mmCIF file of C-alpha atoms in Angstrom:
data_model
loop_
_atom_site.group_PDB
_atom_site.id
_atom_site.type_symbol
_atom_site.label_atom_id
_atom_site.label_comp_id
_atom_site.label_asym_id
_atom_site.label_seq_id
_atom_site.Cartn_x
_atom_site.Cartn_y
_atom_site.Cartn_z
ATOM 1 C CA UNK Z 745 0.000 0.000 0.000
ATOM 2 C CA UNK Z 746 1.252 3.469 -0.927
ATOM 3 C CA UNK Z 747 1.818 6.480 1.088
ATOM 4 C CA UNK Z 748 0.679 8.193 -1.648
ATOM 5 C CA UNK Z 749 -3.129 8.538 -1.991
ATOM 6 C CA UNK Z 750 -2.992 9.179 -5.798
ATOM 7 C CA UNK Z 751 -1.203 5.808 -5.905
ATOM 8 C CA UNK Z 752 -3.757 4.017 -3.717
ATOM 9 C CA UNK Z 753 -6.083 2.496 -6.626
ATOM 10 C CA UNK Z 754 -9.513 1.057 -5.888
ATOM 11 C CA UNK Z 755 -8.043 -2.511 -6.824
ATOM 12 C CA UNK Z 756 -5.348 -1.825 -4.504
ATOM 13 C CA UNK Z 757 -8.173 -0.925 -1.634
ATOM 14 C CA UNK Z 758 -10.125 -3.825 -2.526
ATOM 15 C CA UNK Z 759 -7.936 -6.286 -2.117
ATOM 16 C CA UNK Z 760 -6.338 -4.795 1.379
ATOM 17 C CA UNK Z 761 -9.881 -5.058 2.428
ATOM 18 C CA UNK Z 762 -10.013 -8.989 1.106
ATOM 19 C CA UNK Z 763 -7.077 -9.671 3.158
ATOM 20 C CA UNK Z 764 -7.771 -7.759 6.750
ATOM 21 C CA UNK Z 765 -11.981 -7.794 6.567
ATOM 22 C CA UNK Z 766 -11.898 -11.729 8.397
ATOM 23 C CA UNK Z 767 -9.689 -11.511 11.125
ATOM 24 C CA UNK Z 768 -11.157 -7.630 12.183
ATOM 25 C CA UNK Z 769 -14.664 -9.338 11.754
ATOM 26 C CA UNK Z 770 -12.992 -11.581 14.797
ATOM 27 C CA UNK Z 771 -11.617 -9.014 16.353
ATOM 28 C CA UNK Z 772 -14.748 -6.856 16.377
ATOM 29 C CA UNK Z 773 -16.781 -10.380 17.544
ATOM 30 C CA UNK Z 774 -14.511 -10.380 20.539
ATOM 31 C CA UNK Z 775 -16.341 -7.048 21.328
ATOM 32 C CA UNK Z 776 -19.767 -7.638 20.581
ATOM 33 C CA UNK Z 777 -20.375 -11.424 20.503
ATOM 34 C CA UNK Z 778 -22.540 -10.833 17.089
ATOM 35 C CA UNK Z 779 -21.110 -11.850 13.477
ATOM 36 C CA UNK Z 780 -23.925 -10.084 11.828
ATOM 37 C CA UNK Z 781 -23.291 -6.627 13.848
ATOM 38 C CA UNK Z 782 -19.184 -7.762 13.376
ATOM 39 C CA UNK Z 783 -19.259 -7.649 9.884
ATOM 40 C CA UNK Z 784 -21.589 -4.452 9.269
ATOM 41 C CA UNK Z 785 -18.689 -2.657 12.018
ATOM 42 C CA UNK Z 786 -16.245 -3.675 9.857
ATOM 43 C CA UNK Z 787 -17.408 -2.935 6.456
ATOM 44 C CA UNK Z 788 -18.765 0.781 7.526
ATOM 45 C CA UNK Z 789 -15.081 1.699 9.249
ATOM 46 C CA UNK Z 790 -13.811 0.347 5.268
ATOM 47 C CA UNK Z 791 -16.187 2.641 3.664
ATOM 48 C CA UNK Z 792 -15.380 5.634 6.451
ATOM 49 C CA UNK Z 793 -11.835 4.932 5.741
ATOM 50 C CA UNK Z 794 -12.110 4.953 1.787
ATOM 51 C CA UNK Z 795 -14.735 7.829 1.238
ATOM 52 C CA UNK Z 796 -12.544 10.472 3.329
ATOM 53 C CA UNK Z 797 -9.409 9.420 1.223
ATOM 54 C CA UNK Z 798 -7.174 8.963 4.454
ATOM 55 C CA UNK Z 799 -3.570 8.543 3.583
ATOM 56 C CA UNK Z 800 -1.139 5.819 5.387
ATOM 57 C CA UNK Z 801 2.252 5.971 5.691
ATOM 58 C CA UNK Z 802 2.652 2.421 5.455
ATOM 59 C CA UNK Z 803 0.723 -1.059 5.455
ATOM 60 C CA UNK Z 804 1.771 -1.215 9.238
ATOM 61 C CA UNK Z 805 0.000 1.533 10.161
ATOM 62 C CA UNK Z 806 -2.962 1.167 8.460
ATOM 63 C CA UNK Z 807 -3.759 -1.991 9.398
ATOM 64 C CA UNK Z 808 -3.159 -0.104 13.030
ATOM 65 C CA UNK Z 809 -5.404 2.326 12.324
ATOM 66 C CA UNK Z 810 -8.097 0.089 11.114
ATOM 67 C CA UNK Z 811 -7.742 -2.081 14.489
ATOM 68 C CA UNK Z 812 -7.900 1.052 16.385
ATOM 69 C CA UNK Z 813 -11.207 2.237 14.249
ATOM 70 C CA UNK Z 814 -13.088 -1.257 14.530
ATOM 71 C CA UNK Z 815 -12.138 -1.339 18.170
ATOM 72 C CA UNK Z 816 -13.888 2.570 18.583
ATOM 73 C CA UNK Z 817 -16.182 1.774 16.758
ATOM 74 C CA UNK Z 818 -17.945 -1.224 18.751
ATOM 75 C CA UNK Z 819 -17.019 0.451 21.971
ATOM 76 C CA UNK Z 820 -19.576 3.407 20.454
ATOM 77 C CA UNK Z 821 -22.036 0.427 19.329
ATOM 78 C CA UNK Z 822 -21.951 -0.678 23.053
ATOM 79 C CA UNK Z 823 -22.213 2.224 24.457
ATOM 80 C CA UNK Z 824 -25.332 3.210 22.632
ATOM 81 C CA UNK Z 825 -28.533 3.820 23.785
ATOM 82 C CA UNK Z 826 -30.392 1.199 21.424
ATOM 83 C CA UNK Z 827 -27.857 -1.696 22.915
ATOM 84 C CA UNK Z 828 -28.440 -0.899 26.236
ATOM 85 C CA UNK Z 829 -32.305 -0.740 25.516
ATOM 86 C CA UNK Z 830 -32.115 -4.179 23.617
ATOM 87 C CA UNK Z 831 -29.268 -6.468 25.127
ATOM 88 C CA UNK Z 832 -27.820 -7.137 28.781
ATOM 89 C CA UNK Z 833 -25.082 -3.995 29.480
ATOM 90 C CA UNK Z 834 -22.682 -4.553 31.296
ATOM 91 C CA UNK Z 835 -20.482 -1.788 32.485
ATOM 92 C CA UNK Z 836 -18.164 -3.627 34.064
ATOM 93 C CA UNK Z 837 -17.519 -5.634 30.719
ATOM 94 C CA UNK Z 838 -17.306 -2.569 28.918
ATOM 95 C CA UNK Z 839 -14.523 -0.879 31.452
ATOM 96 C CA UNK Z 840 -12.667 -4.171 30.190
ATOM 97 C CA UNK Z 841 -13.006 -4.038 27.099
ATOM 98 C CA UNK Z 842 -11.922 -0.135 26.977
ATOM 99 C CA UNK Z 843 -8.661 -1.192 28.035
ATOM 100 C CA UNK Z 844 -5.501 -0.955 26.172
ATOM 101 C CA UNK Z 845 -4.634 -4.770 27.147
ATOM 102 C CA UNK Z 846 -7.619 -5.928 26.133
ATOM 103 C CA UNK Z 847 -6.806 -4.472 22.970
ATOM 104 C CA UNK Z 848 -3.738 -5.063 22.249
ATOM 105 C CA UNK Z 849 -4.253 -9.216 23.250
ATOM 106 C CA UNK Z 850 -6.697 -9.459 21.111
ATOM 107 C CA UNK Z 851 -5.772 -8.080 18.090
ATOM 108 C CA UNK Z 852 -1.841 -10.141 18.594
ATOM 109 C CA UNK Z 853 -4.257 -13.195 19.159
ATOM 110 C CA UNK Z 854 -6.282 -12.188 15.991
ATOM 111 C CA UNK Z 855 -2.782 -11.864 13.685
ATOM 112 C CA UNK Z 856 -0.651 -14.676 15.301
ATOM 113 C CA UNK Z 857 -4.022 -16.930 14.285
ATOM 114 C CA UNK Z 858 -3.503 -15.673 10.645
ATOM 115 C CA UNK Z 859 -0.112 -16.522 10.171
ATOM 116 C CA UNK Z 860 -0.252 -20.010 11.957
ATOM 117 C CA UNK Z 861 -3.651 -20.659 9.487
ATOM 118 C CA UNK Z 862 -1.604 -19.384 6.702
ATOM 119 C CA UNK Z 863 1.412 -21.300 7.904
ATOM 120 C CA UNK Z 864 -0.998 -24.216 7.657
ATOM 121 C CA UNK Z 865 -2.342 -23.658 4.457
ATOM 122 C CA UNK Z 866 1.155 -24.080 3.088
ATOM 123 C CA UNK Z 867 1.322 -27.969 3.854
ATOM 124 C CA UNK Z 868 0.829 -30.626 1.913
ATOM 125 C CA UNK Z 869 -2.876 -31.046 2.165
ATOM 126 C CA UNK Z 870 -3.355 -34.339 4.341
ATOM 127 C CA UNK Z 871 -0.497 -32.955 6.935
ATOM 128 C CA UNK Z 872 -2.899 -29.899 7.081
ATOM 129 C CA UNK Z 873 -5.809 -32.151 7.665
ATOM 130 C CA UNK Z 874 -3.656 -34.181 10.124
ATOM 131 C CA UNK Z 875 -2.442 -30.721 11.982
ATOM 132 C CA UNK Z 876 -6.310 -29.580 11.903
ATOM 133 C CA UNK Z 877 -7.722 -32.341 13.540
ATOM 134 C CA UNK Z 878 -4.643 -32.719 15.777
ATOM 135 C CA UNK Z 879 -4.943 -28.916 17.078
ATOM 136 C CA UNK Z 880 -8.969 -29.992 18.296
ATOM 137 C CA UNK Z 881 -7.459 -32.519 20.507
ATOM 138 C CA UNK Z 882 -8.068 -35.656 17.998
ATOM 139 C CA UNK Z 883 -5.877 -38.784 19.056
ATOM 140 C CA UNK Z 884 -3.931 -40.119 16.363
ATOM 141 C CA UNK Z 885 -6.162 -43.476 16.479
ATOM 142 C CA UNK Z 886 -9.091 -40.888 15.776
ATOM 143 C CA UNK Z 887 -7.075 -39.050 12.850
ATOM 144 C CA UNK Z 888 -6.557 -42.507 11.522
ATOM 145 C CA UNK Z 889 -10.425 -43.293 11.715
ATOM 146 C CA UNK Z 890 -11.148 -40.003 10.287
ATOM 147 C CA UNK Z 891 -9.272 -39.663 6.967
ATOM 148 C CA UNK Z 892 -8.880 -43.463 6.908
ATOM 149 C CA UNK Z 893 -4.911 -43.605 6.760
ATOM 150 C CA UNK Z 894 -3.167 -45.745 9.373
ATOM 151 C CA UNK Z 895 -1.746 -44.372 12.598
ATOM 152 C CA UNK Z 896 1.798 -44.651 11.259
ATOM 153 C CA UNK Z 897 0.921 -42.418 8.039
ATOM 154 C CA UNK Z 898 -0.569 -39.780 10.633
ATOM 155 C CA UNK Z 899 2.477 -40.191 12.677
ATOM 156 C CA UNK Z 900 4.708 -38.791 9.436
ATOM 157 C CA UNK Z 901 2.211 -36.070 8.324
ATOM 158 C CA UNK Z 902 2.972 -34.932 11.705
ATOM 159 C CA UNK Z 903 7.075 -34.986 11.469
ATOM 160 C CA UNK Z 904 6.598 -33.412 8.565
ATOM 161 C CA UNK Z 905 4.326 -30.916 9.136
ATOM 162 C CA UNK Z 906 5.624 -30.209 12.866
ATOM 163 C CA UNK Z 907 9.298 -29.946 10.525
ATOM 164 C CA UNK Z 908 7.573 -27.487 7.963
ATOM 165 C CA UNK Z 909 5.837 -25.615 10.802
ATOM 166 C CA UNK Z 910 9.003 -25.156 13.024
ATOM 167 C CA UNK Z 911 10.944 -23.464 10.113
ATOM 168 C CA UNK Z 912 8.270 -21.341 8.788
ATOM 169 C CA UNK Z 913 6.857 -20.235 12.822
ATOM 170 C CA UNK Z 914 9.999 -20.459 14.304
ATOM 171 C CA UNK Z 915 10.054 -16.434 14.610
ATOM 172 C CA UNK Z 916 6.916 -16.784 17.270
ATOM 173 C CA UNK Z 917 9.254 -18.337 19.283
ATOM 174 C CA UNK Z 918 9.750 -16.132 23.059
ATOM 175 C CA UNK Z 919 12.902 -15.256 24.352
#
């Protein structure tokens, strides 16, 4: 994405939006616990954003910015008088929510997700289905059953994929 708003094409806008619209959808569901309400946040901040031309200095901060505006922007939705009419407020929950570690967990949650599930994506595609099923607790006996391969063929999707992850994930590591 260009600094440059001349430079910033509709195609170019389009596509950011493609890439960044799921995981702020999560993001913003974190907030409100309603996909439908999510996704109509979400969309309005990209139409804000593109209808008052704002300029970014880089990809880095926009997608900053856009976390910021999705998280103000459901903080205003809860705060509102027709959400406190129609669902249970909580002020309490929205104190928490206000917070800048609330924030800032959630949307490092949101992109680590993304670049594991990418990271994933890359793999052959049975050591993806074996890492899938493996990451919602499946024994390898019930990977076996599942995409009817025997335990010892789940066993080396695994070395492999576990291999491939390593390499490509290794920078999540902590010091």
């Amino acid at each position: 994405m260009s600094g440059d708003r001349k430079d910033f094409t509709h195609r170019e806008y389009k596509s950011y939006f493609e890439g960044l619209y799921p995981q702020l959808c999560v993001f913003a569901y974190k907030y409100l616990s309603d996909l439908d309400t999510s996704k109509d946040i979400v969309q309005d901040v990209f139409i804000k954003v593109w209808e008052s031309k704002t300029v970014f200095e880089n990809e880095t901060h926009a997608t900053g910015f856009f976390y910021k505006a999705v998280k103000n922007k459901c903080l205003n939705y809860l705060k509102s008088k027709t959400y406190r009419v129609t669902e249970c407020y909580e002020l309490a929950k929205l104190e928490a929510y206000d917070t800048e570690e609330f924030y800032m967990s959630e949307a490092v949650v949101i992109e680590t997700t993304v670049v594991i599930e990418n990271a994933i994506n890359g793999l052959p595609e049975k050591a993806a289905q074996v890492i899938r099923l493996s990451i919602k607790d499946f024994t390898n006996n019930e990977i076996a059953e599942q995409l009817s391969i025997s335990i010892n063929t789940v066993k080396d999707h695994k070395k492999v994929a576990y291999h491939k992850l390593r390499k490509i994930l290794g920078f999540l590591k902590m010091r």
